Amino acid sequence: MRDLYATDGVRGYFRGLSAPVVGAMAENAIVFAVYSKACRVLERHMTSDERQHADRTGFSPYRHVAMGGVTSGVAVAFWLTPVEFVKVRLQAKHMRHMYNGPIDCIVKSAKSEGIASFFKGHAGTLLRESIGGGVYFAAYDLTCRAFTSSPFLRRLSVDNSGKNEKMNNNNDNNNNDNNNNNDDHALHKDKLHPLATMAAGAAAGTAYWTAIFPFDTLKSQMQANNDSAQRESYAQASRRILRAGGIRAFYPGLTITALRAAPSNAVIFLVYEQLRALMG
């Protein structure tokens, strides 16, 4: 970071920003649209008990969540590979002065290396996103379940009118029996407080990046190599990175990435749940 600042100043940290901004917009649209569609398709194969549980709690079976997440990852990989190819080229220290922006990078790369070069590292992205998608939605689902089933965390849940689950003192005596019965059952997912939804989203984002960071490091280094005569296989690149810095070399910048992912995914899931509720 110090070298980047010394060379390009603050602007260096934002070099190539337009490509990932556009990519992020499309990425989230693809991820959540495909995940929602996959879950709806999988709902047709629920058992009667699973359907009753889903209606009562708002949660799909674990395998449906994981399969939906993996499917969304596979789909979005076909968008992310070329977008990240441009981003990596614009940010790589030994290449960033070769291009005058994303369009220039696209044109020059296509002329010198062909259209296929934009899918360099696609197998790594596909593996990364399929694993990451499963982890992403599973982490969100598990965290939401914890909020709805834990007696302590249920204090962050809300009823259908948007009021806090905790009754005011004037109504406590009239509702004690009902509250005791409800303690034995998890609350419906739709009753989660927005802060609980955001906490689950933050957990999902952190889990995603922790799981896929080695794949991302490997893919980025392969995409930064523009020497067709010295292209490496995944195994060769992995051995090179391992020799250079050990296991830690696969996790450069994980802390700052996780700190960035937590608030951004908190907002993403909050918006997703609010839109899902509005659209039925």
Steps between C-alpha positions, in 0.01 A plus 500: 500500500787737579661430163173565321448827687858611431459431129148622427375669817143452623376455142697178482262334745210572266667405174274274297200582719246538219528137392435351848215747567317390187598143575363516855164631383458220249656244734245551776212506252612166356578340837170579668285445192650156431495406870133592534409315181697190603331493841155528338581208270628293793183576698312268264699209642430569867341231714177589676683537831760728343229714342317534832826597671577755228153653529531517879856637522578656163809280458566259214678167561878531546573313178282738300684802640838345417394386153346838423820673610721274289275553197516877539880477523526301180282751316678812620846359420431550129452872565777548755787342308527765224415785739770397745743443215476872415518603867811292566674636190429859605624444855803274442817697580688386190206561264293794622696759297433310177132601490305826506187350653267200474408549133865537400582187698223304327605610152873442549454164673263379227744603226811352660362190670159435344150493646573172676746683725209660686413156634851425619462357848132416444535152652634663817218754505244224444641296787528807721147623437329160526662437838458862604134512399420195710689638800350848453135401517558221751669743739215749461238229550671352808542842660135586440396167651710578806322834542155345467558194720715636783291635792760771556539601136124492444483833681617651170198358318185698416136413449310551175406859584866594542485531879755346731419144601523592867153599622446808710422456867125560459467197273738261675240340727258435214759338276718295734352168388546582133856620553592182686368290213686711244829450685492137391497590130725701276356826377429557133794633299295800385481621861872565524597852600689685223809508723489122527470472122800729462702297751423183304602673177828611656568142612424375148741745337779417745449125459497531122834676475666281762398191304596616151802725558765243394314442172475875442872550561587222258262625232620861529864408460424290194299780340779751564737292285485629141789287374338225294832315484519470878142412591472282807259226591308529826728242658814687390368834623395346832846350555667830411287697747553238769878505454508878505310558822341184635128471579485866606586602145153385392337751740653842423263774611235268646447715809425820311285306252294348781460839667373639171275201429319507836323840467443472124333160526302614804341766278463261204300245698290767670400640160441149364267404786312829484448465124401134538236601756367781281482283190346206681 
